[in-house]
PDB file of C-alpha atoms in Angstrom:
ATOM      1  CA  MET A   1       2.438  34.295  -4.984  1.00 93.00           C
ATOM      2  CA  THR A   2       4.635  32.838  -2.257  1.00 96.00           C
ATOM      3  CA  VAL A   3       3.350  33.238   1.287  1.00 97.00           C
ATOM      4  CA  TYR A   4       4.839  32.203   4.609  1.00 98.00           C
ATOM      5  CA  THR A   5       4.287  32.141   8.329  1.00 98.00           C
ATOM      6  CA  THR A   6       5.989  30.790  11.414  1.00 98.00           C
ATOM      7  CA  ILE A   7       4.394  28.869  14.251  1.00 98.00           C
ATOM      8  CA  ASP A   8       5.603  27.544  17.568  1.00 97.00           C
ATOM      9  CA  SER A   9       5.626  23.786  18.020  1.00 96.00           C
ATOM     10  CA  PRO A  10       7.034  21.209  20.442  1.00 95.00           C
ATOM     11  CA  LEU A  11      10.002  20.982  18.042  1.00 95.00           C
ATOM     12  CA  GLY A  12      10.633  24.723  18.053  1.00 94.00           C
ATOM     13  CA  GLU A  13       9.628  27.300  15.508  1.00 96.00           C
ATOM     14  CA  LEU A  14       8.344  25.964  12.189  1.00 97.00           C
ATOM     15  CA  LEU A  15       8.566  27.949   8.950  1.00 98.00           C
ATOM     16  CA  LEU A  16       5.695  27.220   6.579  1.00 98.00           C
ATOM     17  CA  VAL A  17       6.011  28.352   2.965  1.00 98.00           C
ATOM     18  CA  GLY A  18       3.258  27.996   0.411  1.00 98.00           C
ATOM     19  CA  GLU A  19       1.740  29.047  -2.862  1.00 97.00           C
ATOM     20  CA  GLU A  20      -1.788  30.257  -3.444  1.00 95.00           C
ATOM     21  CA  SER A  21      -3.969  27.447  -4.819  1.00 96.00           C
ATOM     22  CA  ALA A  22      -7.580  27.438  -5.910  1.00 95.00           C
ATOM     23  CA  THR A  23      -7.821  23.709  -5.118  1.00 96.00           C
ATOM     24  CA  ALA A  24      -6.155  23.562  -1.683  1.00 96.00           C
ATOM     25  CA  LYS A  25      -8.157  23.576   1.540  1.00 91.00           C
ATOM     26  CA  GLY A  26      -7.715  27.081   2.880  1.00 92.00           C
ATOM     27  CA  GLY A  27      -6.321  28.288  -0.447  1.00 95.00           C
ATOM     28  CA  THR A  28      -2.644  27.489   0.160  1.00 97.00           C
ATOM     29  CA  ALA A  29      -0.556  24.583  -1.135  1.00 98.00           C
ATOM     30  CA  LEU A  30       2.396  23.826   1.148  1.00 98.00           C
ATOM     31  CA  ALA A  31       5.826  24.132  -0.506  1.00 97.00           C
ATOM     32  CA  SER A  32       8.035  23.784   2.568  1.00 97.00           C
ATOM     33  CA  LEU A  33       7.852  23.047   6.272  1.00 97.00           C
ATOM     34  CA  SER A  34      11.224  23.549   7.916  1.00 95.00           C
ATOM     35  CA  MET A  35      12.886  24.232  11.252  1.00 92.00           C
ATOM     36  CA  PRO A  36      15.781  26.401  12.396  1.00 86.00           C
ATOM     37  CA  GLY A  37      19.100  24.626  12.007  1.00 84.00           C
ATOM     38  CA  GLN A  38      17.693  22.185   9.468  1.00 88.00           C
ATOM     39  CA  LYS A  39      19.983  21.082   6.653  1.00 85.00           C
ATOM     40  CA  SER A  40      18.781  22.794   3.459  1.00 84.00           C
ATOM     41  CA  GLY A  41      15.850  24.372   5.295  1.00 88.00           C
ATOM     42  CA  ALA A  42      13.926  27.213   3.707  1.00 91.00           C
ATOM     43  CA  VAL A  43      14.874  30.804   4.485  1.00 92.00           C
ATOM     44  CA  VAL A  44      12.454  33.700   4.016  1.00 93.00           C
ATOM     45  CA  GLN A  45      13.140  35.430   0.705  1.00 94.00           C
ATOM     46  CA  GLY A  46      12.476  38.965  -0.484  1.00 95.00           C
ATOM     47  CA  GLY A  47       9.109  39.155  -2.223  1.00 96.00           C
ATOM     48  CA  TRP A  48       7.481  36.546  -0.006  1.00 97.00           C
ATOM     49  CA  ILE A  49       4.409  37.774   1.827  1.00 97.00           C
ATOM     50  CA  GLU A  50       3.822  36.945   5.486  1.00 98.00           C
ATOM     51  CA  ASN A  51       0.249  35.735   5.825  1.00 97.00           C
ATOM     52  CA  ALA A  52      -0.688  33.581   8.817  1.00 97.00           C
ATOM     53  CA  ASP A  53      -4.322  33.384   7.697  1.00 97.00           C
ATOM     54  CA  ALA A  54      -3.281  31.604   4.487  1.00 97.00           C
ATOM     55  CA  PHE A  55      -2.049  28.680   6.611  1.00 98.00           C
ATOM     56  CA  ALA A  56      -5.005  28.379   9.030  1.00 97.00           C
ATOM     57  CA  GLU A  57      -6.055  24.941   7.738  1.00 96.00           C
ATOM     58  CA  ILE A  58      -2.486  23.607   7.694  1.00 97.00           C
ATOM     59  CA  VAL A  59      -1.763  24.954  11.176  1.00 97.00           C
ATOM     60  CA  SER A  60      -4.962  23.365  12.495  1.00 96.00           C
ATOM     61  CA  GLN A  61      -3.844  19.968  11.204  1.00 96.00           C
ATOM     62  CA  LEU A  62      -0.347  20.427  12.644  1.00 97.00           C
ATOM     63  CA  ARG A  63      -1.756  21.377  16.062  1.00 96.00           C
ATOM     64  CA  SER A  64      -3.912  18.220  16.071  1.00 95.00           C
ATOM     65  CA  TYR A  65      -0.852  16.150  15.229  1.00 96.00           C
ATOM     66  CA  PHE A  66       1.251  17.709  17.989  1.00 95.00           C
ATOM     67  CA  GLU A  67      -1.594  17.153  20.477  1.00 93.00           C
ATOM     68  CA  GLY A  68      -1.038  13.452  19.872  1.00 88.00           C
ATOM     69  CA  ARG A  69      -4.108  12.726  17.843  1.00 85.00           C
ATOM     70  CA  PRO A  70      -3.241  10.230  15.124  1.00 71.00           C
ATOM     71  CA  THR A  71      -3.795  11.928  11.864  1.00 74.00           C
ATOM     72  CA  HIS A  72      -3.372  11.694   8.177  1.00 86.00           C
ATOM     73  CA  PHE A  73      -2.565  15.118   6.849  1.00 94.00           C
ATOM     74  CA  ASP A  74      -4.961  16.364   4.184  1.00 94.00           C
ATOM     75  CA  ILE A  75      -2.751  19.047   2.721  1.00 95.00           C
ATOM     76  CA  GLU A  76      -2.089  19.954  -0.909  1.00 96.00           C
ATOM     77  CA  TYR A  77       1.628  20.161  -1.666  1.00 96.00           C
ATOM     78  CA  VAL A  78       3.472  22.183  -4.278  1.00 96.00           C
ATOM     79  CA  SER A  79       5.065  19.607  -6.534  1.00 88.00           C
ATOM     80  CA  GLY A  80       8.802  19.550  -7.009  1.00 93.00           C
ATOM     81  CA  GLY A  81      11.806  17.283  -6.995  1.00 95.00           C
ATOM     82  CA  SER A  82      13.064  14.763  -9.515  1.00 97.00           C
ATOM     83  CA  GLU A  83      10.986  11.809 -10.678  1.00 97.00           C
ATOM     84  CA  PHE A  84      12.954   9.546  -8.310  1.00 97.00           C
ATOM     85  CA  GLN A  85      12.456  11.928  -5.363  1.00 97.00           C
ATOM     86  CA  GLN A  86       8.736  12.092  -6.084  1.00 97.00           C
ATOM     87  CA  ARG A  87       8.500   8.282  -6.014  1.00 97.00           C
ATOM     88  CA  VAL A  88      10.315   8.169  -2.673  1.00 98.00           C
ATOM     89  CA  TRP A  89       8.222  10.999  -1.238  1.00 97.00           C
ATOM     90  CA  LYS A  90       4.972   9.277  -2.297  1.00 97.00           C
ATOM     91  CA  ALA A  91       6.151   6.177  -0.405  1.00 98.00           C
ATOM     92  CA  LEU A  92       6.744   8.321   2.705  1.00 97.00           C
ATOM     93  CA  GLU A  93       3.213   9.686   2.555  1.00 95.00           C
ATOM     94  CA  VAL A  94       1.667   6.246   3.025  1.00 95.00           C
ATOM     95  CA  ILE A  95       3.725   5.098   6.026  1.00 96.00           C
ATOM     96  CA  PRO A  96       1.054   4.746   8.707  1.00 94.00           C
ATOM     97  CA  TYR A  97       1.137   6.897  11.814  1.00 93.00           C
ATOM     98  CA  GLY A  98       2.950   5.113  14.622  1.00 92.00           C
ATOM     99  CA  THR A  99       4.980   2.791  12.408  1.00 94.00           C
ATOM    100  CA  THR A 100       8.428   2.860  10.882  1.00 96.00           C
ATOM    101  CA  LEU A 101      10.008   1.409   7.766  1.00 96.00           C
ATOM    102  CA  SER A 102      13.635   0.940   6.820  1.00 95.00           C
ATOM    103  CA  TYR A 103      15.363   2.646   3.921  1.00 96.00           C
ATOM    104  CA  GLY A 104      15.543  -0.775   2.238  1.00 95.00           C
ATOM    105  CA  GLU A 105      11.789  -1.224   2.571  1.00 96.00           C
ATOM    106  CA  ILE A 106      11.200   2.149   0.923  1.00 97.00           C
ATOM    107  CA  ALA A 107      13.553   1.153  -1.915  1.00 97.00           C
ATOM    108  CA  ALA A 108      11.598  -2.087  -2.383  1.00 96.00           C
ATOM    109  CA  GLN A 109       8.251  -0.275  -2.338  1.00 96.00           C
ATOM    110  CA  ILE A 110       9.269   2.005  -5.191  1.00 97.00           C
ATOM    111  CA  GLY A 111      10.780  -0.846  -7.187  1.00 96.00           C
ATOM    112  CA  ALA A 112      14.371   0.303  -6.760  1.00 95.00           C
ATOM    113  CA  PRO A 113      17.173  -2.242  -6.319  1.00 92.00           C
ATOM    114  CA  ARG A 114      18.580  -2.861  -2.851  1.00 85.00           C
ATOM    115  CA  ALA A 115      21.712  -0.994  -3.954  1.00 89.00           C
ATOM    116  CA  ALA A 116      19.574   2.160  -4.220  1.00 93.00           C
ATOM    117  CA  VAL A 117      19.264   2.485  -0.435  1.00 94.00           C
ATOM    118  CA  ARG A 118      21.688   5.436  -0.352  1.00 94.00           C
ATOM    119  CA  ALA A 119      19.838   7.188  -3.161  1.00 96.00           C
ATOM    120  CA  VAL A 120      16.609   6.649  -1.226  1.00 97.00           C
ATOM    121  CA  GLY A 121      18.261   8.205   1.834  1.00 95.00           C
ATOM    122  CA  THR A 122      19.406  11.184  -0.215  1.00 95.00           C
ATOM    123  CA  ALA A 123      15.899  11.689  -1.612  1.00 97.00           C
ATOM    124  CA  ILE A 124      14.442  11.473   1.887  1.00 96.00           C
ATOM    125  CA  GLY A 125      17.003  14.023   3.069  1.00 94.00           C
ATOM    126  CA  ALA A 126      15.808  16.409   0.352  1.00 95.00           C
ATOM    127  CA  ASN A 127      12.181  16.220   1.544  1.00 95.00           C
ATOM    128  CA  PRO A 128      11.047  19.861   1.916  1.00 96.00           C
ATOM    129  CA  LEU A 129       7.974  18.937   3.981  1.00 96.00           C
ATOM    130  CA  LEU A 130       9.154  17.726   7.367  1.00 96.00           C
ATOM    131  CA  VAL A 131       6.505  16.296   9.687  1.00 96.00           C
ATOM    132  CA  VAL A 132       3.656  16.295   7.141  1.00 96.00           C
ATOM    133  CA  ARG A 133       5.561  14.065   4.691  1.00 96.00           C
ATOM    134  CA  PRO A 134       6.793  11.767   7.442  1.00 96.00           C
ATOM    135  CA  CYS A 135      10.440  11.092   6.647  1.00 96.00           C
ATOM    136  CA  HIS A 136      10.967  10.741  10.415  1.00 96.00           C
ATOM    137  CA  ARG A 137       9.269   7.330  10.147  1.00 96.00           C
ATOM    138  CA  VAL A 138      12.186   5.914   8.138  1.00 97.00           C
ATOM    139  CA  ILE A 139      14.936   4.298  10.190  1.00 95.00           C
ATOM    140  CA  ALA A 140      17.969   2.144   9.557  1.00 94.00           C
ATOM    141  CA  ALA A 141      17.486  -1.611   9.109  1.00 92.00           C
ATOM    142  CA  ASN A 142      19.093  -2.179  12.522  1.00 93.00           C
ATOM    143  CA  GLY A 143      16.562   0.137  14.202  1.00 91.00           C
ATOM    144  CA  ALA A 144      18.928   3.100  14.543  1.00 91.00           C
ATOM    145  CA  LEU A 145      17.392   6.503  13.923  1.00 90.00           C
ATOM    146  CA  SER A 146      20.013   7.423  11.308  1.00 88.00           C
ATOM    147  CA  GLY A 147      19.719  10.801   9.563  1.00 86.00           C
ATOM    148  CA  TYR A 148      17.116  13.514   9.861  1.00 91.00           C
ATOM    149  CA  ALA A 149      17.551  16.967   8.340  1.00 90.00           C
ATOM    150  CA  ALA A 150      16.266  18.685  11.494  1.00 92.00           C
ATOM    151  CA  GLY A 151      18.444  16.598  13.816  1.00 91.00           C
ATOM    152  CA  PRO A 152      18.147  13.247  15.577  1.00 92.00           C
ATOM    153  CA  GLU A 153      16.624  14.761  18.731  1.00 92.00           C
ATOM    154  CA  ARG A 154      13.632  16.039  16.745  1.00 94.00           C
ATOM    155  CA  LYS A 155      13.264  12.720  14.917  1.00 95.00           C
ATOM    156  CA  GLN A 156      13.221  10.937  18.276  1.00 94.00           C
ATOM    157  CA  ARG A 157      10.586  13.347  19.625  1.00 94.00           C
ATOM    158  CA  LEU A 158       8.322  12.781  16.613  1.00 95.00           C
ATOM    159  CA  LEU A 159       8.612   9.000  16.893  1.00 95.00           C
ATOM    160  CA  GLU A 160       7.893   9.190  20.638  1.00 94.00           C
ATOM    161  CA  LEU A 161       4.857  11.379  19.955  1.00 94.00           C
ATOM    162  CA  GLU A 162       3.551   8.679  17.624  1.00 93.00           C
ATOM    163  CA  ASN A 163       4.613   5.800  19.902  1.00 90.00           C
ATOM    164  CA  ALA A 164       6.226   4.484  16.732  1.00 81.00           C
ATOM    165  CA  ARG A 165       7.132   0.839  16.443  1.00 70.00           C
ATOM    166  CA  PRO A 166       8.964  -0.912  13.630  1.00 65.00           C
ATOM    167  CA  THR A 167       6.674  -2.789  11.262  1.00 60.00           C
ATOM    168  CA  ALA A 168       6.880  -6.576  11.303  1.00 51.00           C
ATOM    169  CA  SER A 169       9.064  -6.502   8.192  1.00 52.00           C
ATOM    170  CA  SER A 170      11.408  -3.721   9.394  1.00 46.00           C
ATOM    171  CA  SER A 171      14.309  -6.105   9.538  1.00 43.00           C
ATOM    172  CA  SER A 172      15.444  -5.460   5.966  1.00 44.00           C
TER     173      SER A 172
END
């Protein structure tokens, strides 16, 4: 069963979509976290059930994050995406709080050739779990923010919240 809720955040309203899960903390695996105006963001569908209580654990972790407490999210996700997207998304999940990597560094981490940087960017752009799968921590090799599905202003705000700095090798 698909459930959803919306919450206010420093980035604006967030739409959380999930599936019931016997193994997830709080009983809900997160399928999507999106924002209004986001490219390819989720939109509430007929048949979905609004249930704020189903997201209590996830919301608690998000609130801690937005209060500026460094955190590693402990959230079960609904799997999806191609094999390549899953490899890229796994690489995103291990970028430490407060650091950034370049698209080239992500390509190298997953064993993709340097020429795959655009494909890595496309996979990152398809990430359905903004904030919790931290695609905002990926920047261009020259330090520019580059793309973010929810807009560059929100990417900048997230990086400022984390006091993010490029890693020592973020020159690739």
